[in-house]
């Protein structure tokens, strides 16, 4: 059974960085892209980017380029998403999700979400 | 700012059918078959309902169906049930130039 388990809630001051992890199990880690999607309180979903766990290749939404880094550690089947220079509008639940292998951008399994709160 | 346009809310009575539209452009929905739909209940992660316009993952009720015409995709829920009350999001593939996912703003479905 596919599981994506994310790290716990974080509270950070403005200007700090945060790194959220997403540990995969139940499938071949390198066979599926992992995406990151966030949801601000009371708002809709916002796509952030993806990583190819096999190659380490990434792509991100233009608004996050230069501030968000997605990496992987194949030895422990884990993907990381780091956001630098946090601001209050980065307060959101951050989800990782697995992409169907033959259907780009169809996300069939999701992590439980990680709440990141940015506050002084 | 969402790139795909969805109605903010749709409502219906139990047993009725409702349709949620999702309008994009020639660069996304009109150009690719990779349109997906997600259901999200409060305080839970989204769930994949449909992929490639109309394909249902295992375990998803056949009351959910999808279609596409030009730059507009649609999700139809037949035989509306109380448990269908949730937020629904459409998503489409595009290339800019790498694979990119664009999302709709979400539609709140209310079962009257």
GROMACS .gro file of C-alpha atoms in nm:
model
  232
    1UNK     CA    1   0.000   0.000   0.000
    2UNK     CA    2   0.130   0.340  -0.100
    3UNK     CA    3   0.207   0.578   0.184
    4UNK     CA    4   0.348   0.928   0.186
    5UNK     CA    5   0.427   1.043   0.537
    6UNK     CA    6   0.524   1.404   0.594
    7UNK     CA    7   0.712   1.569   0.874
    8UNK     CA    8   0.534   1.754   1.153
    9UNK     CA    9   0.403   2.107   1.185
   10UNK     CA   10   0.650   2.394   1.189
   11UNK     CA   11   0.638   2.750   1.318
   12UNK     CA   12   0.896   2.990   1.182
   13UNK     CA   13   0.959   3.365   1.203
   14UNK     CA   14   0.950   3.579   0.887
   15UNK     CA   15   1.275   3.556   0.692
   16UNK     CA   16   1.360   3.207   0.812
   17UNK     CA   17   1.370   2.886   0.610
   18UNK     CA   18   1.175   2.565   0.653
   19UNK     CA   19   1.236   2.215   0.517
   20UNK     CA   20   0.948   1.969   0.493
   21UNK     CA   21   1.006   1.599   0.431
   22UNK     CA   22   0.792   1.340   0.257
   23UNK     CA   23   0.881   0.973   0.312
   24UNK     CA   24   0.746   0.726   0.058
   25UNK     CA   25   0.674   0.358   0.109
   26UNK     CA   26   0.486   0.077  -0.061
   27UNK     CA   27   0.615   0.135  -0.414
   28UNK     CA   28   0.934   0.186  -0.614
   29UNK     CA   29   1.047   0.532  -0.504
   30UNK     CA   30   1.238   0.615  -0.820
   31UNK     CA   31   0.949   0.527  -1.049
   32UNK     CA   32   0.718   0.817  -0.972
   33UNK     CA   33   0.750   1.194  -0.972
   34UNK     CA   34   0.664   1.371  -0.646
   35UNK     CA   35   0.483   1.705  -0.651
   36UNK     CA   36   0.435   1.969  -0.385
   37UNK     CA   37   0.105   2.155  -0.350
   38UNK     CA   38   0.016   2.405  -0.081
   39UNK     CA   39  -0.309   2.543   0.059
   40UNK     CA   40  -0.329   2.866   0.254
   41UNK     CA   41  -0.599   2.887   0.523
   42UNK     CA   42  -0.942   2.896   0.362
   43UNK     CA   43  -0.792   2.909   0.014
   44UNK     CA   44  -0.755   2.680  -0.284
   45UNK     CA   45  -0.474   2.451  -0.389
   46UNK     CA   46  -0.156   2.599  -0.533
   47UNK     CA   47   0.096   2.390  -0.728
   48UNK     CA   48   0.458   2.447  -0.632
   49UNK     CA   49   0.671   2.203  -0.827
   50UNK     CA   50   0.788   1.847  -0.881
   51UNK     CA   51   1.096   1.629  -0.858
   52UNK     CA   52   1.193   1.319  -1.050
   53UNK     CA   53   1.334   1.095  -0.775
   54UNK     CA   54   1.526   0.890  -1.031
   55UNK     CA   55   1.725   1.174  -1.185
   56UNK     CA   56   1.683   1.456  -0.933
   57UNK     CA   57   1.543   1.676  -1.209
   58UNK     CA   58   1.298   1.940  -1.091
   59UNK     CA   59   1.057   2.203  -1.212
   60UNK     CA   60   0.872   2.465  -1.012
   61UNK     CA   61   0.606   2.729  -1.061
   62UNK     CA   62   0.756   3.059  -1.165
   63UNK     CA   63   0.658   3.238  -0.844
   64UNK     CA   64   0.866   2.993  -0.638
   65UNK     CA   65   1.175   2.977  -0.854
   66UNK     CA   66   1.480   3.088  -0.661
   67UNK     CA   67   1.309   3.050  -0.325
   68UNK     CA   68   1.194   2.686  -0.320
   69UNK     CA   69   1.427   2.388  -0.352
   70UNK     CA   70   1.311   2.029  -0.388
   71UNK     CA   71   1.560   1.750  -0.325
   72UNK     CA   72   1.560   1.378  -0.263
   73UNK     CA   73   1.746   1.113  -0.069
   74UNK     CA   74   1.701   0.788  -0.252
   75UNK     CA   75   1.866   0.587   0.028
   76UNK     CA   76   1.571   0.660   0.256
   77UNK     CA   77   1.296   0.711  -0.003
   78UNK     CA   78   1.242   1.070   0.104
   79UNK     CA   79   1.178   1.395  -0.078
   80UNK     CA   80   1.240   1.735   0.079
   81UNK     CA   81   1.094   2.078   0.001
   82UNK     CA   82   1.273   2.381   0.140
   83UNK     CA   83   1.138   2.736   0.129
   84UNK     CA   84   1.370   3.027   0.199
   85UNK     CA   85   1.287   3.382   0.311
   86UNK     CA   86   0.950   3.290   0.457
   87UNK     CA   87   0.677   3.553   0.468
   88UNK     CA   88   0.340   3.554   0.640
   89UNK     CA   89   0.162   3.455   0.318
   90UNK     CA   90   0.362   3.132   0.313
   91UNK     CA   91   0.149   3.014   0.606
   92UNK     CA   92  -0.021   2.709   0.460
   93UNK     CA   93  -0.060   2.334   0.464
   94UNK     CA   94   0.201   2.181   0.237
   95UNK     CA   95   0.122   1.849   0.067
   96UNK     CA   96   0.343   1.610  -0.122
   97UNK     CA   97   0.175   1.389  -0.378
   98UNK     CA   98   0.277   1.110  -0.615
   99UNK     CA   99   0.218   1.141  -0.987
  100UNK     CA  100   0.072   0.858  -1.192
  101UNK     CA  101   0.359   0.726  -1.405
  102UNK     CA  102   0.192   0.750  -1.745
  103UNK     CA  103  -0.036   1.044  -1.680
  104UNK     CA  104   0.150   1.370  -1.625
  105UNK     CA  105   0.024   1.577  -1.334
  106UNK     CA  106  -0.237   1.330  -1.211
  107UNK     CA  107  -0.166   1.289  -0.841
  108UNK     CA  108  -0.296   0.960  -0.706
  109UNK     CA  109  -0.155   0.948  -0.353
  110UNK     CA  110  -0.111   1.236  -0.112
  111UNK     CA  111   0.071   1.292   0.213
  112UNK     CA  112  -0.121   1.398   0.520
  113UNK     CA  113  -0.003   1.758   0.490
  114UNK     CA  114   0.235   1.969   0.696
  115UNK     CA  115   0.119   2.296   0.849
  116UNK     CA  116   0.379   2.568   0.824
  117UNK     CA  117   0.300   2.880   1.021
  118UNK     CA  118   0.503   3.196   0.963
  119UNK     CA  119   0.473   3.433   1.255
  120UNK     CA  120   0.691   3.655   1.465
  121UNK     CA  121  -0.439   3.370  -0.915
  122UNK     CA  122  -0.583   3.049  -1.061
  123UNK     CA  123  -0.527   2.983  -1.430
  124UNK     CA  124  -0.825   2.751  -1.471
  125UNK     CA  125  -1.167   2.903  -1.403
  126UNK     CA  126  -1.425   2.719  -1.196
  127UNK     CA  127  -1.752   2.839  -1.047
  128UNK     CA  128  -1.714   2.922  -0.679
  129UNK     CA  129  -2.009   2.712  -0.576
  130UNK     CA  130  -2.261   2.463  -0.709
  131UNK     CA  131  -2.549   2.310  -0.519
  132UNK     CA  132  -2.804   2.037  -0.570
  133UNK     CA  133  -3.053   1.817  -0.390
  134UNK     CA  134  -2.989   1.453  -0.308
  135UNK     CA  135  -3.035   1.235  -0.613
  136UNK     CA  136  -2.987   1.517  -0.860
  137UNK     CA  137  -2.700   1.558  -1.104
  138UNK     CA  138  -2.469   1.856  -1.102
  139UNK     CA  139  -2.192   1.965  -1.335
  140UNK     CA  140  -1.883   2.168  -1.253
  141UNK     CA  141  -1.706   2.343  -1.537
  142UNK     CA  142  -1.337   2.418  -1.566
  143UNK     CA  143  -1.226   2.662  -1.833
  144UNK     CA  144  -0.870   2.693  -1.953
  145UNK     CA  145  -0.697   2.798  -2.272
  146UNK     CA  146  -0.558   2.660  -2.596
  147UNK     CA  147  -0.229   2.601  -2.413
  148UNK     CA  148  -0.366   2.363  -2.153
  149UNK     CA  149  -0.709   2.197  -2.152
  150UNK     CA  150  -0.769   2.237  -2.526
  151UNK     CA  151  -0.425   2.105  -2.614
  152UNK     CA  152  -0.381   1.805  -2.382
  153UNK     CA  153  -0.591   1.514  -2.261
  154UNK     CA  154  -0.433   1.531  -1.914
  155UNK     CA  155  -0.715   1.689  -1.716
  156UNK     CA  156  -0.771   1.564  -1.364
  157UNK     CA  157  -1.022   1.633  -1.087
  158UNK     CA  158  -0.975   1.624  -0.710
  159UNK     CA  159  -1.219   1.607  -0.421
  160UNK     CA  160  -1.130   1.758  -0.086
  161UNK     CA  161  -1.331   1.724   0.231
  162UNK     CA  162  -1.259   1.965   0.517
  163UNK     CA  163  -0.931   1.906   0.698
  164UNK     CA  164  -0.828   1.622   0.469
  165UNK     CA  165  -0.586   1.587   0.180
  166UNK     CA  166  -0.724   1.604  -0.174
  167UNK     CA  167  -0.827   1.280  -0.342
  168UNK     CA  168  -0.790   1.201  -0.711
  169UNK     CA  169  -1.135   1.155  -0.866
  170UNK     CA  170  -1.064   1.149  -1.239
  171UNK     CA  171  -0.756   1.154  -1.461
  172UNK     CA  172  -0.709   1.188  -1.835
  173UNK     CA  173  -1.044   1.370  -1.849
  174UNK     CA  174  -1.269   1.075  -1.768
  175UNK     CA  175  -1.073   0.785  -1.617
  176UNK     CA  176  -1.160   0.684  -1.263
  177UNK     CA  177  -0.898   0.542  -1.027
  178UNK     CA  178  -0.986   0.218  -0.856
  179UNK     CA  179  -1.239   0.275  -0.579
  180UNK     CA  180  -1.395   0.593  -0.715
  181UNK     CA  181  -1.769   0.573  -0.764
  182UNK     CA  182  -1.904   0.566  -1.119
  183UNK     CA  183  -2.134   0.851  -1.016
  184UNK     CA  184  -1.838   1.073  -1.103
  185UNK     CA  185  -1.778   1.129  -1.471
  186UNK     CA  186  -1.577   1.372  -1.680
  187UNK     CA  187  -1.571   1.520  -2.025
  188UNK     CA  188  -1.391   1.785  -2.227
  189UNK     CA  189  -1.485   2.010  -2.514
  190UNK     CA  190  -1.241   2.261  -2.651
  191UNK     CA  191  -1.087   2.452  -2.363
  192UNK     CA  192  -1.351   2.348  -2.108
  193UNK     CA  193  -1.355   2.035  -1.897
  194UNK     CA  194  -1.651   1.924  -1.689
  195UNK     CA  195  -1.711   1.703  -1.386
  196UNK     CA  196  -2.058   1.557  -1.343
  197UNK     CA  197  -2.178   1.407  -1.019
  198UNK     CA  198  -2.485   1.190  -1.066
  199UNK     CA  199  -2.719   1.077  -0.790
  200UNK     CA  200  -2.587   1.344  -0.556
  201UNK     CA  201  -2.529   1.221  -0.200
  202UNK     CA  202  -2.461   1.401   0.126
  203UNK     CA  203  -2.106   1.267   0.127
  204UNK     CA  204  -2.038   1.448  -0.200
  205UNK     CA  205  -2.043   1.781  -0.019
  206UNK     CA  206  -1.683   1.893  -0.057
  207UNK     CA  207  -1.450   2.117  -0.256
  208UNK     CA  208  -1.361   2.009  -0.608
  209UNK     CA  209  -1.054   2.117  -0.806
  210UNK     CA  210  -0.968   2.069  -1.168
  211UNK     CA  211  -0.611   2.049  -1.293
  212UNK     CA  212  -0.446   2.042  -1.630
  213UNK     CA  213  -0.108   1.961  -1.772
  214UNK     CA  214   0.081   2.216  -1.971
  215UNK     CA  215   0.441   2.269  -2.080
  216UNK     CA  216   0.627   2.589  -2.004
  217UNK     CA  217   0.853   2.431  -2.142
  218UNK     CA  218   0.874   2.158  -1.877
  219UNK     CA  219   0.577   1.965  -1.744
  220UNK     CA  220   0.369   2.200  -1.533
  221UNK     CA  221   0.047   2.154  -1.341
  222UNK     CA  222  -0.212   2.429  -1.334
  223UNK     CA  223  -0.509   2.427  -1.100
  224UNK     CA  224  -0.855   2.572  -1.083
  225UNK     CA  225  -0.968   2.789  -0.795
  226UNK     CA  226  -1.199   2.521  -0.660
  227UNK     CA  227  -1.576   2.473  -0.643
  228UNK     CA  228  -1.769   2.422  -0.322
  229UNK     CA  229  -2.044   2.165  -0.372
  230UNK     CA  230  -2.334   2.191  -0.132
  231UNK     CA  231  -2.595   1.919  -0.097
  232UNK     CA  232  -2.922   2.088  -0.008
   0.00000   0.00000   0.00000
